[in-house]
Amino acid sequence: MSIERFIHDLPKCELHVHIEGTLEPELKFKLAARNGIALPFADPKAMRASYAFHDLPSFLALYYGGMEVLLKEPDFYDLTMAYLARAHAQNVRYAEIFFDPQAHTARGVSFDTVIRGLRRAQTDAENRLGVHSQLILCFLRDWSAEFAMATLLESLPYKQWIVGVGLDSDEKNNPPAKFAKVFARAREEGYLLTMHCDVNQEDSVAHIWDCVNLIGVDRIDHGCNALEDAVLCRVLAERKLCLTVCPISNAFVTDGPQTDVVGKMMDLGMRVTINSDDPAYFGGYIEENLALVQSKLGLGREGLATLSRNAFEAAWLPRAVKDGYLAMVDDCLARA
Ligand code: HPA
Ligand code: ZN
């Protein structure tokens, strides 16, 4: 079996994907037509060709602009169903999906509309395709802590549909400490916690330390700069804190895909995983991200299986369910 075939067949777990970042131009056009919105491009190809970003803020401007076609419950359903179908086609068995409710409620779309569309697609994808997924509510860190707290309170009636909370958007001048109270309350409510520590931000290493010591996160999104601090790496490895690295995304918004970072983290026994982040914008889903890491690091089947196992181990699932997925990885390796 070729290594490409093995990457495809490997049972996968995706832990870092923003549902709004899976909105492909073709679906944008379909939703825009349905909602009577005019788009300033002739067709999806022209829209895709216009995508230009070189750092996190320039990407985020495009990402938020793209959401304007998402207005009604079926829009959120179609978005989520499209992602889960693509994930299924790449042998993703389980995904933890970020959503950004404030990017919608701030435009007048209700929290209820957003989450009902997402949830209905998750249920249908589970029944029809066998892909299981859970939701992580992300707060937008460039808005106020008060808005985040209000959003947390708004989420509580839907708590059984949400496994945890995260923090995304522009990290500059928006450190973890700004949201300490919100995350403490989220913890009290039973949510698991993660936060973005984007690559090469001001005070990246200090922010990762704050995630660990001040917030007490269960996971870190990106977190590549941890490698600058040997003590931090040891703490992350000892505590088995998962880092969700997104190489193709990093190649667009930082100085490279950070695949060397992935290799070093693996060598240090850190729980690193490979993910797609915003695949409709960066042009690669999980399989393409794994293929990039494999080619840059020359990973064999064992190394690839380790990355997949890391993700299932870090999944916010009961032990017995994780063990079922890990057995599937073992099976795939045995058959290869
Ligand atoms: N970082 C910060 N905010 C984001 C990201 C990301 O990787 N993707 C979508 N919003
Ligand atoms: Zn992200």
Tab-separated table of N, CA and C and ligand atoms in Angstrom, residues 16 18 20-21 56 59-60 63-64 67 98 100 140-141 167-171 196-198 221-222 246 249-250 253 277-278 282, ligand 1:
chain	number	residue	atom	x	y	z
A	16	HIS	N	-9.260	20.653	15.267
A	16	HIS	CA	-9.125	22.103	15.065
A	16	HIS	C	-9.626	22.456	13.668
A	18	HIS	N	-12.587	25.289	12.073
A	18	HIS	CA	-13.625	26.310	12.285
A	18	HIS	C	-14.705	26.085	11.240
A	20	GLU	N	-16.976	27.877	10.113
A	20	GLU	CA	-17.099	29.003	9.170
A	20	GLU	C	-15.922	29.036	8.186
A	21	GLY	N	-14.816	28.406	8.567
A	21	GLY	CA	-13.641	28.328	7.691
A	21	GLY	C	-13.710	27.188	6.697
A	56	LEU	N	-2.469	36.816	10.209
A	56	LEU	CA	-3.748	36.497	10.839
A	56	LEU	C	-4.798	37.598	10.598
A	59	PHE	N	-6.163	37.513	7.040
A	59	PHE	CA	-7.020	36.340	6.854
A	59	PHE	C	-8.374	36.552	7.529
A	60	LEU	N	-8.345	37.049	8.754
A	60	LEU	CA	-9.595	37.178	9.522
A	60	LEU	C	-10.580	38.133	8.841
A	63	TYR	N	-12.283	36.123	6.285
A	63	TYR	CA	-13.062	35.063	6.951
A	63	TYR	C	-14.385	35.626	7.484
A	64	TYR	N	-14.338	36.761	8.160
A	64	TYR	CA	-15.588	37.336	8.688
A	64	TYR	C	-16.470	37.859	7.555
A	67	MET	N	-18.747	35.314	5.923
A	67	MET	CA	-19.869	34.755	6.699
A	67	MET	C	-21.198	35.435	6.417
A	98	PHE	N	-15.183	23.859	15.876
A	98	PHE	CA	-15.348	25.199	16.442
A	98	PHE	C	-16.476	25.940	15.724
A	100	ASP	N	-18.218	30.103	15.833
A	100	ASP	CA	-18.011	31.477	16.311
A	100	ASP	C	-19.362	32.183	16.433
A	140	LEU	N	-14.700	35.307	20.550
A	140	LEU	CA	-13.825	36.142	19.720
A	140	LEU	C	-13.037	37.061	20.649
A	141	ARG	N	-11.719	36.861	20.661
A	141	ARG	CA	-10.882	37.535	21.665
A	141	ARG	C	-10.686	39.023	21.372
A	167	LEU	N	-11.078	29.950	22.233
A	167	LEU	CA	-10.843	31.395	22.060
A	167	LEU	C	-10.105	31.580	20.743
A	168	ASP	N	-10.686	32.378	19.847
A	168	ASP	CA	-10.001	32.578	18.572
A	168	ASP	C	-10.053	34.048	18.177
A	169	SER	N	-9.753	34.328	16.914
A	169	SER	CA	-9.619	35.679	16.353
A	169	SER	C	-8.271	36.296	16.730
A	170	ASP	N	-8.166	37.630	16.686
A	170	ASP	CA	-6.843	38.271	16.705
A	170	ASP	C	-6.237	38.324	18.113
A	171	GLU	N	-5.092	37.679	18.252
A	171	GLU	CA	-4.460	37.551	19.582
A	171	GLU	C	-3.750	38.824	20.037
A	196	HIS	N	-6.795	29.327	21.427
A	196	HIS	CA	-5.796	29.509	20.384
A	196	HIS	C	-4.563	30.215	20.963
A	197	CYS	N	-3.400	29.659	20.637
A	197	CYS	CA	-2.133	30.378	20.849
A	197	CYS	C	-1.501	30.421	19.466
A	198	ASP	N	-1.898	31.416	18.699
A	198	ASP	CA	-1.465	31.485	17.299
A	198	ASP	C	0.055	31.633	17.203
A	221	ASP	N	-4.602	25.287	21.030
A	221	ASP	CA	-4.727	25.313	19.570
A	221	ASP	C	-3.533	26.062	18.967
A	222	HIS	N	-2.876	25.434	18.027
A	222	HIS	CA	-1.570	25.842	17.476
A	222	HIS	C	-0.513	25.629	18.577
A	246	CYS	N	-1.773	23.195	12.636
A	246	CYS	CA	-2.473	23.282	11.340
A	246	CYS	C	-1.469	23.747	10.282
A	249	SER	N	-2.476	25.994	7.089
A	249	SER	CA	-2.882	27.302	7.599
A	249	SER	C	-1.657	28.112	8.003
A	250	ASN	N	-0.759	27.491	8.739
A	250	ASN	CA	0.454	28.191	9.194
A	250	ASN	C	1.293	28.682	8.021
A	253	VAL	N	-0.335	32.057	6.996
A	253	VAL	CA	-0.393	33.235	7.876
A	253	VAL	C	0.852	33.416	8.737
A	277	ASP	N	-7.917	23.648	10.299
A	277	ASP	CA	-8.174	25.045	10.641
A	277	ASP	C	-9.305	25.662	9.804
A	278	ASP	N	-8.966	26.241	8.653
A	278	ASP	CA	-9.966	26.895	7.789
A	278	ASP	C	-9.763	26.414	6.357
A	282	PHE	N	-7.604	27.935	3.048
A	282	PHE	CA	-6.201	27.561	2.913
A	282	PHE	C	-5.994	26.446	1.889
B	1	HPA	N1	-6.633	31.716	14.650
B	1	HPA	C1	-7.385	32.697	15.143
B	1	HPA	N2	-8.622	32.904	14.764
B	1	HPA	C2	-9.152	32.112	13.835
B	1	HPA	C3	-8.433	31.087	13.288
B	1	HPA	C4	-7.112	30.846	13.730
B	1	HPA	O1	-6.413	29.877	13.352
B	1	HPA	N3	-9.230	30.497	12.367
B	1	HPA	C5	-10.411	31.130	12.405
B	1	HPA	N4	-10.377	32.114	13.290
